[in-house]
Amino acid sequence: MPTASNGSVSLYYEADGDGETVVFLGDVGYGAWQWGWQHGGLSGPFETLVTDLRGAGRSDAPAGPYAVDDLTADAQAVLEAHGARRVHVVGAGLGGMVALELARLSSRPRSLTLLGTAAAGADLSLDPLFGAPDDPDTLESSLAAALSREFVDANPDVVEQIVEWRAAEDATRDAWEAQAAAVEAFDISDRLYEIDCPALVVHGSDDAVWPVERGRRLAEGLPRGSFVELDAGHLVGIEQSRAVNDRLFGHVESA
């Protein structure tokens, strides 16, 4: 099992495929399962590198609260351990904030793809997304805040599989709150001009937790930002996986 270390924190990651590296940084509380819809679409022509943020999955969960600075340093440690110098970064929610800060502070990112995220996290009500890993009922019911009702009703088998993955990989309440604190404290609204790599912002029009207007403002504030709105809830990469993968592939390939 490959791991990297940031001080005393052990961070899990896995890589697959060849070519330029695409690294995936996940959302509050979720394990690496959330990238299953993108991983298979890019592995082969690209190397995909998936890591669990501290607090979730197979990475350590030190006491919180966490800050985006901590998670950015974690991402740097993973990239150093893997030997990846220049990468394309895909981030969702909290992971999108980490991607933004990584691009602001370093020259590693060739491109950014940002799913359901924002330049600032104040006043977001993230709590509906939490489901206790040892409580299958809350794992399923909390998906109502992450996925549209139409998707949930049409895909019961997918929902059942997601619940199983969440039970195995998602953050406990304490670790979830530590990650959520990083979102609440983050704000680079007035520093987006410092990020000069091409950035694709993708947002679900029915996102009940991260309002679509925040994604639109993020794209407008980035010097090389573009915005795509898709008919989906917060987990747009799952609901609209084909549309997201097509745009992601084209964005990475052209960067």
Short mmCIF file of C-alpha atoms in Angstrom, two decimals:
data_model
loop_
_atom_site.label_atom_id
_atom_site.label_comp_id
_atom_site.label_asym_id
_atom_site.label_seq_id
_atom_site.Cartn_x
_atom_site.Cartn_y
_atom_site.Cartn_z
CA MET A 1 0.00 0.00 0.00
CA PRO A 2 1.74 3.23 -1.11
CA THR A 3 1.78 6.02 1.46
CA ALA A 4 3.33 9.44 1.83
CA SER A 5 4.06 11.30 5.06
CA ASN A 6 3.50 14.90 6.02
CA GLY A 7 5.18 15.01 9.41
CA SER A 8 3.47 12.33 11.48
CA VAL A 9 0.44 12.06 9.16
CA SER A 10 0.39 9.05 6.83
CA LEU A 11 -1.43 9.62 3.54
CA TYR A 12 -2.71 6.86 1.29
CA TYR A 13 -2.54 7.11 -2.48
CA GLU A 14 -2.66 4.84 -5.51
CA ALA A 15 -1.65 5.39 -9.14
CA ASP A 16 -2.67 3.64 -12.33
CA GLY A 17 -1.94 4.06 -16.04
CA ASP A 18 0.73 5.91 -17.97
CA GLY A 19 1.27 9.37 -19.39
CA GLU A 20 0.81 12.75 -17.74
CA THR A 21 -0.43 12.52 -14.17
CA VAL A 22 -3.96 13.51 -13.18
CA VAL A 23 -4.38 13.76 -9.39
CA PHE A 24 -7.79 13.62 -7.71
CA LEU A 25 -8.54 15.47 -4.44
CA GLY A 26 -11.83 14.62 -2.78
CA ASP A 27 -14.70 16.31 -1.00
CA VAL A 28 -15.53 16.63 2.69
CA GLY A 29 -15.82 13.28 4.40
CA TYR A 30 -15.75 11.08 1.31
CA GLY A 31 -13.19 8.37 0.61
CA ALA A 32 -11.58 7.74 -2.74
CA TRP A 33 -14.69 5.84 -3.93
CA GLN A 34 -16.04 9.16 -5.21
CA TRP A 35 -13.56 9.08 -8.13
CA GLY A 36 -14.57 5.68 -9.50
CA TRP A 37 -16.51 7.33 -12.33
CA GLN A 38 -13.52 9.42 -13.47
CA HIS A 39 -10.64 7.05 -12.71
CA GLY A 40 -11.58 4.48 -15.33
CA GLY A 41 -12.24 7.13 -17.96
CA LEU A 42 -8.75 8.61 -17.78
CA SER A 43 -6.47 5.69 -16.85
CA GLY A 44 -4.56 4.58 -19.91
CA PRO A 45 -3.91 7.79 -21.84
CA PHE A 46 -3.10 9.40 -18.48
CA GLU A 47 -1.73 8.26 -15.16
CA THR A 48 -4.41 8.69 -12.49
CA LEU A 49 -3.36 9.33 -8.90
CA VAL A 50 -6.07 9.09 -6.25
CA THR A 51 -5.41 10.01 -2.64
CA ASP A 52 -7.52 10.05 0.52
CA LEU A 53 -7.50 13.42 2.28
CA ARG A 54 -6.42 13.28 5.91
CA GLY A 55 -9.42 12.19 7.94
CA ALA A 56 -10.94 9.88 5.33
CA GLY A 57 -10.31 6.47 3.81
CA ARG A 58 -6.93 4.92 4.45
CA SER A 59 -5.16 8.14 5.41
CA ASP A 60 -4.59 9.10 9.03
CA ALA A 61 -7.18 11.15 10.90
CA PRO A 62 -5.32 13.36 13.38
CA ALA A 63 -7.28 15.61 15.72
CA GLY A 64 -8.72 18.69 14.04
CA PRO A 65 -9.64 21.24 13.04
CA TYR A 66 -7.83 21.06 9.70
CA ALA A 67 -6.99 23.93 7.37
CA VAL A 68 -6.71 23.97 3.60
CA ASP A 69 -3.02 24.77 4.16
CA ASP A 70 -2.64 21.40 5.94
CA LEU A 71 -4.34 19.54 3.13
CA THR A 72 -2.30 21.37 0.50
CA ALA A 73 0.89 20.34 2.28
CA ASP A 74 -0.47 16.78 2.33
CA ALA A 75 -1.04 16.90 -1.43
CA GLN A 76 2.49 18.18 -1.95
CA ALA A 77 3.83 15.30 0.16
CA VAL A 78 1.94 12.76 -1.94
CA LEU A 79 3.23 14.27 -5.18
CA GLU A 80 6.79 14.31 -3.86
CA ALA A 81 6.54 10.68 -2.74
CA HIS A 82 5.19 9.64 -6.12
CA GLY A 83 7.75 11.72 -8.03
CA ALA A 84 5.13 13.75 -9.92
CA ARG A 85 6.56 17.16 -10.82
CA ARG A 86 3.80 18.62 -13.04
CA VAL A 87 0.23 17.37 -12.76
CA HIS A 88 -3.33 18.04 -13.79
CA VAL A 89 -5.43 18.48 -10.65
CA VAL A 90 -9.09 17.52 -10.27
CA GLY A 91 -10.76 18.60 -7.04
CA ALA A 92 -14.31 18.33 -5.70
CA GLY A 93 -15.70 20.55 -2.94
CA LEU A 94 -12.98 20.74 -0.29
CA GLY A 95 -10.58 19.08 -2.73
CA GLY A 96 -11.28 21.88 -5.19
CA MET A 97 -10.18 24.39 -2.57
CA VAL A 98 -6.98 22.40 -2.04
CA ALA A 99 -6.46 22.38 -5.82
CA LEU A 100 -6.86 26.17 -5.94
CA GLU A 101 -4.34 26.69 -3.16
CA LEU A 102 -1.90 24.22 -4.71
CA ALA A 103 -2.07 26.19 -7.97
CA ARG A 104 -1.71 29.51 -6.15
CA LEU A 105 1.36 28.45 -4.19
CA SER A 106 3.22 26.25 -6.67
CA SER A 107 3.86 25.68 -10.35
CA ARG A 108 2.96 21.98 -10.19
CA PRO A 109 -0.54 22.17 -11.71
CA ARG A 110 -0.75 22.17 -15.49
CA SER A 111 -4.52 22.53 -15.26
CA LEU A 112 -7.35 22.55 -12.74
CA THR A 113 -10.75 20.89 -13.02
CA LEU A 114 -12.99 21.99 -10.15
CA LEU A 115 -16.25 20.16 -9.38
CA GLY A 116 -18.86 21.68 -7.10
CA THR A 117 -16.51 24.00 -5.25
CA ALA A 118 -16.00 27.69 -4.47
CA ALA A 119 -13.41 30.34 -3.70
CA ALA A 120 -14.83 30.80 -0.17
CA GLY A 121 -16.54 28.44 2.24
CA ALA A 122 -18.25 30.72 4.75
CA ASP A 123 -22.00 30.23 5.26
CA LEU A 124 -22.17 26.85 3.54
CA SER A 125 -24.36 24.32 5.37
CA LEU A 126 -22.38 21.12 4.84
CA ASP A 127 -23.98 19.05 7.60
CA PRO A 128 -26.68 17.43 5.41
CA LEU A 129 -23.87 15.65 3.50
CA PHE A 130 -22.64 13.75 6.56
CA GLY A 131 -23.49 10.11 7.12
CA ALA A 132 -22.04 8.06 9.95
CA PRO A 133 -19.97 5.19 8.48
CA ASP A 134 -21.48 2.76 10.97
CA ASP A 135 -25.08 3.76 10.18
CA PRO A 136 -26.25 2.59 6.72
CA ASP A 137 -29.53 4.49 7.07
CA THR A 138 -27.83 7.88 7.46
CA LEU A 139 -25.33 7.03 4.73
CA GLU A 140 -28.26 6.54 2.37
CA SER A 141 -30.46 9.40 3.58
CA SER A 142 -27.61 11.92 3.42
CA LEU A 143 -27.24 11.20 -0.29
CA ALA A 144 -30.42 13.26 -0.75
CA ALA A 145 -28.24 16.36 -0.25
CA ALA A 146 -25.56 15.11 -2.65
CA LEU A 147 -27.55 13.65 -5.53
CA SER A 148 -30.74 14.72 -7.27
CA ARG A 149 -33.95 12.89 -6.42
CA GLU A 150 -34.24 11.85 -10.07
CA PHE A 151 -30.84 10.14 -9.98
CA VAL A 152 -31.51 8.41 -6.65
CA ASP A 153 -34.89 7.09 -7.81
CA ALA A 154 -33.53 5.89 -11.17
CA ASN A 155 -30.37 4.21 -9.81
CA PRO A 156 -31.13 2.18 -6.66
CA ASP A 157 -28.28 -0.26 -7.37
CA VAL A 158 -25.78 2.60 -7.63
CA VAL A 159 -27.07 4.10 -4.38
CA GLU A 160 -26.70 0.75 -2.64
CA GLN A 161 -23.11 0.42 -3.87
CA ILE A 162 -22.26 3.97 -2.77
CA VAL A 163 -23.58 3.21 0.72
CA GLU A 164 -21.28 0.18 0.93
CA TRP A 165 -18.28 2.22 -0.19
CA ARG A 166 -19.11 5.01 2.24
CA ALA A 167 -19.32 2.56 5.14
CA ALA A 168 -15.80 1.36 4.33
CA GLU A 169 -14.10 4.67 3.49
CA ASP A 170 -15.91 7.77 4.76
CA ALA A 171 -14.81 9.95 7.68
CA THR A 172 -16.07 9.59 11.23
CA ARG A 173 -17.97 12.54 12.70
CA ASP A 174 -14.87 14.03 14.37
CA ALA A 175 -12.78 13.79 11.19
CA TRP A 176 -15.66 15.10 9.08
CA GLU A 177 -15.98 18.15 11.33
CA ALA A 178 -12.21 18.69 11.11
CA GLN A 179 -12.44 18.73 7.29
CA ALA A 180 -15.56 20.92 7.31
CA ALA A 181 -13.69 23.48 9.41
CA ALA A 182 -11.16 23.79 6.59
CA VAL A 183 -13.96 24.69 4.18
CA GLU A 184 -15.48 27.26 6.56
CA ALA A 185 -12.17 29.09 7.06
CA PHE A 186 -11.11 29.15 3.40
CA ASP A 187 -11.37 32.32 1.32
CA ILE A 188 -9.16 33.29 -1.62
CA SER A 189 -11.80 35.35 -3.41
CA ASP A 190 -9.43 38.30 -3.66
CA ARG A 191 -6.43 36.19 -4.74
CA LEU A 192 -7.81 34.20 -7.64
CA TYR A 193 -5.83 36.42 -10.02
CA GLU A 194 -2.68 34.63 -8.78
CA ILE A 195 -3.80 31.35 -10.40
CA ASP A 196 -2.75 31.38 -14.04
CA CYS A 197 -3.23 27.79 -15.21
CA PRO A 198 -6.33 26.88 -17.25
CA ALA A 199 -9.22 26.05 -14.95
CA LEU A 200 -12.47 24.28 -15.81
CA VAL A 201 -15.23 24.81 -13.24
CA VAL A 202 -18.10 22.28 -13.40
CA HIS A 203 -21.15 22.64 -11.17
CA GLY A 204 -24.49 20.91 -10.78
CA SER A 205 -27.44 23.24 -11.34
CA ASP A 206 -29.35 21.56 -8.48
CA ASP A 207 -26.48 21.52 -5.96
CA ALA A 208 -28.29 21.88 -2.63
CA VAL A 209 -25.18 22.50 -0.54
CA TRP A 210 -22.63 24.37 -2.69
CA PRO A 211 -24.82 26.86 -4.63
CA VAL A 212 -24.17 26.96 -8.35
CA GLU A 213 -23.70 30.73 -8.20
CA ARG A 214 -20.51 30.18 -6.20
CA GLY A 215 -19.11 28.04 -8.97
CA ARG A 216 -20.02 30.67 -11.54
CA ARG A 217 -18.29 33.41 -9.52
CA LEU A 218 -15.23 31.20 -9.11
CA ALA A 219 -14.89 30.74 -12.86
CA GLU A 220 -15.36 34.46 -13.46
CA GLY A 221 -12.62 35.29 -10.95
CA LEU A 222 -10.01 32.93 -12.40
CA PRO A 223 -7.85 34.51 -15.15
CA ARG A 224 -8.20 31.42 -17.36
CA GLY A 225 -11.43 30.04 -15.95
CA SER A 226 -14.33 28.54 -17.86
CA PHE A 227 -17.67 27.42 -16.47
CA VAL A 228 -19.94 24.46 -17.26
CA GLU A 229 -23.30 23.97 -15.56
CA LEU A 230 -24.85 20.50 -15.76
CA ASP A 231 -28.21 19.13 -14.68
CA ALA A 232 -27.17 17.41 -11.45
CA GLY A 233 -26.85 17.72 -7.70
CA HIS A 234 -23.64 18.23 -5.77
CA LEU A 235 -21.92 15.03 -6.90
CA VAL A 236 -21.93 16.12 -10.52
CA GLY A 237 -19.06 13.78 -11.39
CA ILE A 238 -21.30 10.83 -10.55
CA GLU A 239 -24.64 12.02 -11.90
CA GLN A 240 -23.21 13.38 -15.14
CA SER A 241 -20.13 11.18 -15.36
CA ARG A 242 -20.08 10.94 -19.15
CA ALA A 243 -20.43 14.69 -19.68
CA VAL A 244 -17.88 15.44 -16.96
CA ASN A 245 -15.41 12.88 -18.29
CA ASP A 246 -15.69 14.21 -21.83
CA ARG A 247 -14.99 17.75 -20.69
CA LEU A 248 -12.27 16.65 -18.28
CA PHE A 249 -10.50 14.62 -20.93
CA GLY A 250 -10.60 17.49 -23.43
CA HIS A 251 -9.47 20.02 -20.84
CA VAL A 252 -6.50 17.92 -19.67
CA GLU A 253 -5.51 16.97 -23.20
CA SER A 254 -5.44 20.60 -24.37
CA ALA A 255 -3.68 22.11 -21.34
#
